[in-house]
Structure formats: C-alpha cells, structure tokens
Amino acid sequence: MKIVIKIGGSLIQLGEEIDLELISKYAEVIRRLKREGHKLVIVVGGGVIARKYIETMRKLKAPESVCDLLGIKIARLNAYILISAIRNDVYPKVPETLEEAISVFSMGKIVVMGGLQPGQSTNAVAALLAESIRADILVNATTVDGVYTAPPETPGAKKLDQVTTDQLMEIMQSSTEFKAGEYRLFDPLAILIVRRARLPVKIIDGRDPQNILKAIRGEKVGTTVIP
Ligand code: UTP
C-alpha cells in the first residue's frame, strides 16, 4: 500500500521536552511497514515548540504568514529528528516542495516532511502528498482518539466513528481560528483536498503507535473520514 502518516507535533513533545521513547516507537512501526513492502510518506507537525515561536513572533506583531513560516521550519526540524530515529531506507533530507517529495517518493525511499507553505497546517501537507502519490490511506495520528462533535473537553462532546467532510468542516470552523498555530486537526485546505481526491482518511489516537497498524489493517479504530 501507499501510505501517508501524519504525526501530530504535540504527540512527540511532552511540554517542552522531546519524547524520544515515543519517537523510537514510531520509528519501529515505520520500519516494520517498510519491511512489509509498503511505500511511506510521513509528515510531522510543529507541536508545542512551533506554538512557542509563533506566540513570541505574534507578541512582536509579526504578520501571521511570517508566524506560519516559523511553524513550517519547526515542523521540518521535528522531521529531521524522526529521520534520525528511522535510520535506514529513509531519505536523509526533508523535502521542501511537493515536487521534491514526489520525486524522492518515486525512488522508493521513506519520505519525511514538515511544513510546506503558510496558511495551512501539516495536515494539508499530508493531504496534498496523499493526493499526489495516490495514497491508499492517510492516517492522522493525534492526541485524541478521534473526531468529536465539539472540542473533546466540552461537556456532552461525543466521539464519532465516521464523519463526512462537510461535518468535519463544520466542526473545525466552529472550534478553531484561521491563524498560525491554530489550524488544528484538519484545516480547510486539508478537508478540501481530502474531498476532491476522495482520500480514505483515519484519525487515530497516536499516543499508541500500534493504532497506526490497526488503521492500516482496516481494524475498527479512531474516526473514519468519508470523503
Ligand atoms: P501544525 O499545526 O500542523 O503542527 O504546524 P502540529 O503540531 O502537528 O499540530 P497538531 O498537533 O496536529 O495540532 C505548526 C504550524 O506551522 C505552520 C502553521 O502555523 C501551523 O499551525 N504551518 C505548518 C504552515 O504554515 N504551513 C504548513 O505547511 C505547515
């Protein structure tokens, strides 16, 4: 299978610390999928560190797009950490354009990406890559166990086993703002790409990387997005 995995930046960071134990578990799951013959693109987010930089830039009255640029760079740095953890069969550089990522993917190496351009999140990067390589599945590993009707901490919020792109758009627009560091879970561009490319997407609890294997094997886990 051609698989795109998005790993939320906040997953691999415990506060300001980088969670090397979880990163190693991810690297092991990725190596295993590669050994099984799958073709892989991994996209890593910017997490808490990106948000710290974005907040600081915002205090300095930097434009949102410049704040985004820092988020993009931090996500790329996180991608380099994952590359070091995977070690073999992985392209040693983080591609900085979609074109570069596609051509590296075609050479059979595992591709690890960070951000691409302002105005979106790394979820949009994952959706664009999944569309470009005609991925069989896009697995979004995050810090919650799926999509909820409202932010999960809200009283009465319910977890959904399935969600349409229209529902997802509504939930995201009511709970997130369109600014750097805040394009949570699925930003509008990511949803539009999923819809137009009819991408099969699973949103799963990435605190246990084994859930990625479950999603790929078609087991019941997380939330399935119906494109
Ligand atoms: P993400 O918001 O995608 O990181 O990127 P994340 O940590 O994975 O988010 P969670 O864990 O899913 O919530 C960090 C920031 O970098 C900028 C945005 O400001 C984004 O919020 N960014 C990232 C871009 O502007 N363009 C990109 O292509 C990627």
mmCIF file of C-alpha atoms and ligand atoms in Angstrom:
data_model
loop_
_atom_site.group_PDB
_atom_site.id
_atom_site.type_symbol
_atom_site.label_atom_id
_atom_site.label_comp_id
_atom_site.label_asym_id
_atom_site.label_seq_id
_atom_site.Cartn_x
_atom_site.Cartn_y
_atom_site.Cartn_z
ATOM 1 C CA MET A 1 0.000 0.000 0.000
ATOM 2 C CA LYS A 2 0.957 3.617 -0.457
ATOM 3 C CA ILE A 3 0.563 5.138 2.998
ATOM 4 C CA VAL A 4 0.760 8.702 4.312
ATOM 5 C CA ILE A 5 1.069 9.086 8.081
ATOM 6 C CA LYS A 6 0.717 12.470 9.758
ATOM 7 C CA ILE A 7 2.223 12.559 13.251
ATOM 8 C CA GLY A 8 0.961 15.493 15.331
ATOM 9 C CA GLY A 9 3.825 17.599 16.641
ATOM 10 C CA SER A 10 2.189 17.779 20.063
ATOM 11 C CA LEU A 11 2.387 13.975 20.252
ATOM 12 C CA ILE A 12 6.145 13.798 20.135
ATOM 13 C CA GLN A 13 6.673 16.556 22.662
ATOM 14 C CA LEU A 14 5.978 16.320 26.371
ATOM 15 C CA GLY A 15 5.658 20.018 27.164
ATOM 16 C CA GLU A 16 8.960 21.411 26.018
ATOM 17 C CA GLU A 17 10.719 18.021 26.160
ATOM 18 C CA ILE A 18 11.003 15.824 23.082
ATOM 19 C CA ASP A 19 9.557 12.356 23.749
ATOM 20 C CA LEU A 20 12.352 10.149 22.428
ATOM 21 C CA GLU A 21 10.666 6.980 23.660
ATOM 22 C CA LEU A 22 7.544 7.623 21.575
ATOM 23 C CA ILE A 23 9.662 8.728 18.589
ATOM 24 C CA SER A 24 11.552 5.408 18.774
ATOM 25 C CA LYS A 25 8.250 3.507 18.825
ATOM 26 C CA TYR A 26 7.140 5.424 15.734
ATOM 27 C CA ALA A 27 10.423 4.667 14.007
ATOM 28 C CA GLU A 28 9.927 0.958 14.769
ATOM 29 C CA VAL A 29 6.364 0.952 13.350
ATOM 30 C CA ILE A 30 7.594 2.788 10.225
ATOM 31 C CA ARG A 31 10.487 0.338 9.691
ATOM 32 C CA ARG A 32 8.068 -2.567 10.115
ATOM 33 C CA LEU A 33 5.662 -1.168 7.493
ATOM 34 C CA LYS A 34 8.600 -0.661 5.130
ATOM 35 C CA ARG A 35 9.754 -4.271 5.680
ATOM 36 C CA GLU A 36 6.217 -5.436 4.874
ATOM 37 C CA GLY A 37 6.585 -3.729 1.491
ATOM 38 C CA HIS A 38 4.514 -0.586 1.989
ATOM 39 C CA LYS A 39 5.552 2.741 0.481
ATOM 40 C CA LEU A 40 5.572 5.530 3.014
ATOM 41 C CA VAL A 41 5.375 9.285 3.425
ATOM 42 C CA ILE A 42 5.482 10.630 6.983
ATOM 43 C CA VAL A 43 4.521 14.206 7.836
ATOM 44 C CA VAL A 44 5.484 15.606 11.249
ATOM 45 C CA GLY A 45 3.865 18.668 12.845
ATOM 46 C CA GLY A 46 5.392 21.566 14.745
ATOM 47 C CA GLY A 47 3.895 20.905 18.198
ATOM 48 C CA VAL A 48 4.397 22.982 21.322
ATOM 49 C CA ILE A 49 7.762 24.359 20.225
ATOM 50 C CA ALA A 50 6.239 25.778 16.997
ATOM 51 C CA ARG A 51 3.494 27.358 19.069
ATOM 52 C CA LYS A 52 6.064 28.969 21.426
ATOM 53 C CA TYR A 53 7.855 30.547 18.470
ATOM 54 C CA ILE A 54 4.561 31.647 16.892
ATOM 55 C CA GLU A 55 3.396 33.255 20.180
ATOM 56 C CA THR A 56 6.694 35.112 20.526
ATOM 57 C CA MET A 57 6.513 36.372 16.931
ATOM 58 C CA ARG A 58 2.899 37.455 17.449
ATOM 59 C CA LYS A 59 3.924 39.484 20.516
ATOM 60 C CA LEU A 60 6.415 41.184 18.211
ATOM 61 C CA LYS A 61 3.483 41.967 15.863
ATOM 62 C CA ALA A 62 4.870 39.774 13.077
ATOM 63 C CA PRO A 63 2.354 39.084 10.267
ATOM 64 C CA GLU A 64 0.511 35.744 10.524
ATOM 65 C CA SER A 65 2.221 34.448 7.382
ATOM 66 C CA VAL A 66 5.642 35.087 8.959
ATOM 67 C CA CYS A 67 4.460 33.238 12.111
ATOM 68 C CA ASP A 68 3.436 30.376 9.787
ATOM 69 C CA LEU A 69 6.936 30.326 8.303
ATOM 70 C CA LEU A 70 8.414 29.624 11.737
ATOM 71 C CA GLY A 71 5.865 26.808 12.268
ATOM 72 C CA ILE A 72 6.938 25.327 8.917
ATOM 73 C CA LYS A 73 10.598 25.406 9.940
ATOM 74 C CA ILE A 74 9.984 23.839 13.361
ATOM 75 C CA ALA A 75 7.939 21.047 11.746
ATOM 76 C CA ARG A 76 10.915 20.408 9.428
ATOM 77 C CA LEU A 77 13.248 20.224 12.435
ATOM 78 C CA ASN A 78 10.923 17.649 14.049
ATOM 79 C CA ALA A 79 11.014 15.728 10.763
ATOM 80 C CA TYR A 80 14.833 15.597 10.957
ATOM 81 C CA ILE A 81 14.571 14.030 14.429
ATOM 82 C CA LEU A 82 12.294 11.297 13.052
ATOM 83 C CA ILE A 83 14.663 10.716 10.107
ATOM 84 C CA SER A 84 17.499 10.075 12.581
ATOM 85 C CA ALA A 85 15.310 7.659 14.526
ATOM 86 C CA ILE A 86 14.239 5.695 11.395
ATOM 87 C CA ARG A 87 17.843 5.494 10.152
ATOM 88 C CA ASN A 88 17.602 3.084 7.193
ATOM 89 C CA ASP A 89 15.743 3.365 3.875
ATOM 90 C CA VAL A 90 14.815 6.947 4.658
ATOM 91 C CA TYR A 91 15.674 9.966 2.514
ATOM 92 C CA PRO A 92 18.114 11.965 4.672
ATOM 93 C CA LYS A 93 16.755 15.384 3.725
ATOM 94 C CA VAL A 94 13.336 16.872 4.500
ATOM 95 C CA PRO A 95 11.853 17.852 1.113
ATOM 96 C CA GLU A 96 10.800 21.499 0.983
ATOM 97 C CA THR A 97 8.491 21.327 -2.023
ATOM 98 C CA LEU A 98 5.765 18.949 -3.146
ATOM 99 C CA GLU A 99 7.743 18.290 -6.333
ATOM 100 C CA GLU A 100 10.826 17.262 -4.382
ATOM 101 C CA ALA A 101 8.768 14.984 -2.121
ATOM 102 C CA ILE A 102 7.084 13.265 -5.074
ATOM 103 C CA SER A 103 10.356 12.614 -6.858
ATOM 104 C CA VAL A 104 12.041 11.225 -3.716
ATOM 105 C CA PHE A 105 8.999 9.019 -3.083
ATOM 106 C CA SER A 106 9.263 7.624 -6.604
ATOM 107 C CA MET A 107 12.815 6.466 -5.806
ATOM 108 C CA GLY A 108 11.416 4.149 -3.130
ATOM 109 C CA LYS A 109 12.775 5.852 -0.012
ATOM 110 C CA ILE A 110 10.678 6.727 3.022
ATOM 111 C CA VAL A 111 9.944 10.457 2.772
ATOM 112 C CA VAL A 112 9.667 12.531 5.974
ATOM 113 C CA MET A 113 8.162 16.000 5.614
ATOM 114 C CA GLY A 114 7.492 19.059 7.754
ATOM 115 C CA GLY A 115 5.634 22.146 6.542
ATOM 116 C CA LEU A 116 5.250 23.489 3.012
ATOM 117 C CA GLN A 117 3.606 26.917 2.763
ATOM 118 C CA PRO A 118 1.844 29.474 5.026
ATOM 119 C CA GLY A 119 -1.925 29.470 5.578
ATOM 120 C CA GLN A 120 -2.293 25.761 6.271
ATOM 121 C CA SER A 121 -1.235 23.029 8.674
ATOM 122 C CA THR A 122 0.865 19.929 8.210
ATOM 123 C CA ASN A 123 -2.468 18.090 7.764
ATOM 124 C CA ALA A 124 -2.805 19.902 4.444
ATOM 125 C CA VAL A 125 0.770 18.824 3.602
ATOM 126 C CA ALA A 126 -0.263 15.222 4.330
ATOM 127 C CA ALA A 127 -3.434 15.552 2.218
ATOM 128 C CA LEU A 128 -1.525 17.127 -0.710
ATOM 129 C CA LEU A 129 1.061 14.346 -0.615
ATOM 130 C CA ALA A 130 -1.597 11.645 -0.304
ATOM 131 C CA GLU A 131 -3.336 13.101 -3.354
ATOM 132 C CA SER A 132 -0.083 13.388 -5.314
ATOM 133 C CA ILE A 133 1.066 9.812 -4.757
ATOM 134 C CA ARG A 134 -2.477 8.394 -4.967
ATOM 135 C CA ALA A 135 -2.198 7.044 -1.433
ATOM 136 C CA ASP A 136 -4.359 4.123 -0.357
ATOM 137 C CA ILE A 137 -4.750 5.625 3.103
ATOM 138 C CA LEU A 138 -3.936 8.752 5.066
ATOM 139 C CA VAL A 139 -3.560 8.050 8.781
ATOM 140 C CA ASN A 140 -3.678 11.058 11.055
ATOM 141 C CA ALA A 141 -2.094 10.302 14.432
ATOM 142 C CA THR A 142 -3.130 12.848 17.012
ATOM 143 C CA THR A 143 -3.502 13.344 20.787
ATOM 144 C CA VAL A 144 -7.199 12.396 20.878
ATOM 145 C CA ASP A 145 -8.841 9.111 19.940
ATOM 146 C CA GLY A 146 -10.852 10.525 17.044
ATOM 147 C CA VAL A 147 -13.094 13.379 15.936
ATOM 148 C CA TYR A 148 -15.577 14.727 18.478
ATOM 149 C CA THR A 149 -18.761 16.731 17.891
ATOM 150 C CA ALA A 150 -17.076 19.622 19.788
ATOM 151 C CA PRO A 151 -13.620 20.028 21.411
ATOM 152 C CA PRO A 152 -13.286 16.749 23.428
ATOM 153 C CA GLU A 153 -13.090 18.540 26.805
ATOM 154 C CA THR A 154 -16.503 20.210 26.178
ATOM 155 C CA PRO A 155 -19.286 18.634 28.298
ATOM 156 C CA GLY A 156 -21.531 16.491 26.076
ATOM 157 C CA ALA A 157 -18.967 16.204 23.237
ATOM 158 C CA LYS A 158 -19.307 12.799 21.568
ATOM 159 C CA LYS A 159 -16.755 10.803 19.623
ATOM 160 C CA LEU A 160 -17.766 9.993 16.056
ATOM 161 C CA ASP A 161 -16.860 6.658 14.409
ATOM 162 C CA GLN A 162 -17.393 8.219 10.986
ATOM 163 C CA VAL A 163 -17.530 11.788 9.783
ATOM 164 C CA THR A 164 -18.213 13.327 6.370
ATOM 165 C CA THR A 165 -16.002 16.128 5.036
ATOM 166 C CA ASP A 166 -18.976 18.523 5.386
ATOM 167 C CA GLN A 167 -19.384 17.623 9.068
ATOM 168 C CA LEU A 168 -15.644 17.887 9.615
ATOM 169 C CA MET A 169 -15.590 21.363 8.033
ATOM 170 C CA GLU A 170 -18.436 22.477 10.308
ATOM 171 C CA ILE A 171 -16.814 21.074 13.476
ATOM 172 C CA MET A 172 -13.420 22.586 12.652
ATOM 173 C CA GLN A 173 -14.811 26.010 11.717
ATOM 174 C CA SER A 174 -16.788 26.255 14.946
ATOM 175 C CA SER A 175 -13.842 25.286 17.150
ATOM 176 C CA THR A 176 -10.707 26.734 15.543
ATOM 177 C CA GLU A 177 -9.393 30.034 14.307
ATOM 178 C CA PHE A 178 -7.694 30.627 10.965
ATOM 179 C CA LYS A 179 -4.312 31.782 12.235
ATOM 180 C CA ALA A 180 -0.779 30.442 12.720
ATOM 181 C CA GLY A 181 -0.563 27.581 15.189
ATOM 182 C CA GLU A 182 -4.351 27.222 15.311
ATOM 183 C CA TYR A 183 -5.204 25.205 12.188
ATOM 184 C CA ARG A 184 -5.960 22.229 14.430
ATOM 185 C CA LEU A 185 -6.610 18.677 13.251
ATOM 186 C CA PHE A 186 -7.939 19.314 9.756
ATOM 187 C CA ASP A 187 -7.652 22.807 8.351
ATOM 188 C CA PRO A 188 -9.962 23.902 5.486
ATOM 189 C CA LEU A 189 -7.402 23.163 2.741
ATOM 190 C CA ALA A 190 -6.763 19.665 4.100
ATOM 191 C CA ILE A 191 -10.505 18.926 4.097
ATOM 192 C CA LEU A 192 -10.948 20.246 0.534
ATOM 193 C CA ILE A 193 -8.066 18.102 -0.741
ATOM 194 C CA VAL A 194 -9.436 15.007 1.028
ATOM 195 C CA ARG A 195 -12.802 15.654 -0.593
ATOM 196 C CA ARG A 196 -11.607 16.314 -4.152
ATOM 197 C CA ALA A 197 -9.134 13.408 -4.142
ATOM 198 C CA ARG A 198 -11.601 11.113 -2.338
ATOM 199 C CA LEU A 199 -8.868 10.131 0.102
ATOM 200 C CA PRO A 200 -9.553 7.414 2.651
ATOM 201 C CA VAL A 201 -8.616 9.011 5.986
ATOM 202 C CA LYS A 202 -8.398 7.598 9.524
ATOM 203 C CA ILE A 203 -7.920 9.874 12.524
ATOM 204 C CA ILE A 204 -6.476 7.846 15.384
ATOM 205 C CA ASP A 205 -5.002 8.143 18.876
ATOM 206 C CA GLY A 206 -1.298 8.430 18.156
ATOM 207 C CA ARG A 207 -0.269 8.103 21.813
ATOM 208 C CA ASP A 208 -0.145 4.396 20.992
ATOM 209 C CA PRO A 209 1.646 3.980 17.605
ATOM 210 C CA GLN A 210 0.176 0.460 17.314
ATOM 211 C CA ASN A 211 -3.083 2.202 16.357
ATOM 212 C CA ILE A 212 -1.418 3.068 13.042
ATOM 213 C CA LEU A 213 -1.054 -0.632 12.270
ATOM 214 C CA LYS A 214 -4.706 -1.200 13.226
ATOM 215 C CA ALA A 215 -5.860 1.602 10.903
ATOM 216 C CA ILE A 216 -3.828 0.187 8.014
ATOM 217 C CA ARG A 217 -5.194 -3.321 8.586
ATOM 218 C CA GLY A 218 -8.723 -1.913 8.428
ATOM 219 C CA GLU A 219 -9.494 -2.658 12.096
ATOM 220 C CA LYS A 220 -12.025 -0.525 13.947
ATOM 221 C CA VAL A 221 -10.085 2.376 15.441
ATOM 222 C CA GLY A 222 -10.469 6.156 15.710
ATOM 223 C CA THR A 223 -12.679 8.059 13.266
ATOM 224 C CA THR A 224 -13.042 7.311 9.574
ATOM 225 C CA VAL A 225 -13.496 10.344 7.323
ATOM 226 C CA ILE A 226 -15.926 9.689 4.488
ATOM 227 C CA PRO A 227 -14.645 11.772 1.576
HETATM 228 P P1 UTP B 1 0.851 22.072 12.658
HETATM 229 O O1 UTP B 1 -0.249 22.896 13.259
HETATM 230 O O2 UTP B 1 0.487 21.269 11.507
HETATM 231 O O3 UTP B 1 1.557 21.218 13.772
HETATM 232 O O4 UTP B 1 2.058 23.009 12.246
HETATM 233 P P2 UTP B 1 1.039 20.077 14.732
HETATM 234 O O5 UTP B 1 1.895 20.216 15.931
HETATM 235 O O6 UTP B 1 1.046 18.767 14.055
HETATM 236 O O7 UTP B 1 -0.424 20.340 15.113
HETATM 237 P P3 UTP B 1 -1.348 19.291 15.822
HETATM 238 O O8 UTP B 1 -0.517 18.512 16.803
HETATM 239 O O9 UTP B 1 -1.927 18.452 14.681
HETATM 240 O O10 UTP B 1 -2.388 20.199 16.454
HETATM 241 C C1 UTP B 1 2.511 24.068 13.098
HETATM 242 C C2 UTP B 1 2.253 25.409 12.462
HETATM 243 O O11 UTP B 1 3.143 25.606 11.363
HETATM 244 C C3 UTP B 1 2.521 26.375 10.340
HETATM 245 C C4 UTP B 1 1.126 26.724 10.879
HETATM 246 O O12 UTP B 1 1.192 27.948 11.572
HETATM 247 C C5 UTP B 1 0.866 25.577 11.845
HETATM 248 O O13 UTP B 1 -0.141 25.855 12.808
HETATM 249 N N1 UTP B 1 2.467 25.608 9.055
HETATM 250 C C6 UTP B 1 2.695 24.259 9.034
HETATM 251 C C7 UTP B 1 2.230 26.271 7.875
HETATM 252 O O14 UTP B 1 2.006 27.490 7.865
HETATM 253 N N2 UTP B 1 2.245 25.581 6.691
HETATM 254 C C8 UTP B 1 2.491 24.244 6.620
HETATM 255 O O15 UTP B 1 2.525 23.687 5.512
HETATM 256 C C9 UTP B 1 2.701 23.569 7.839
#
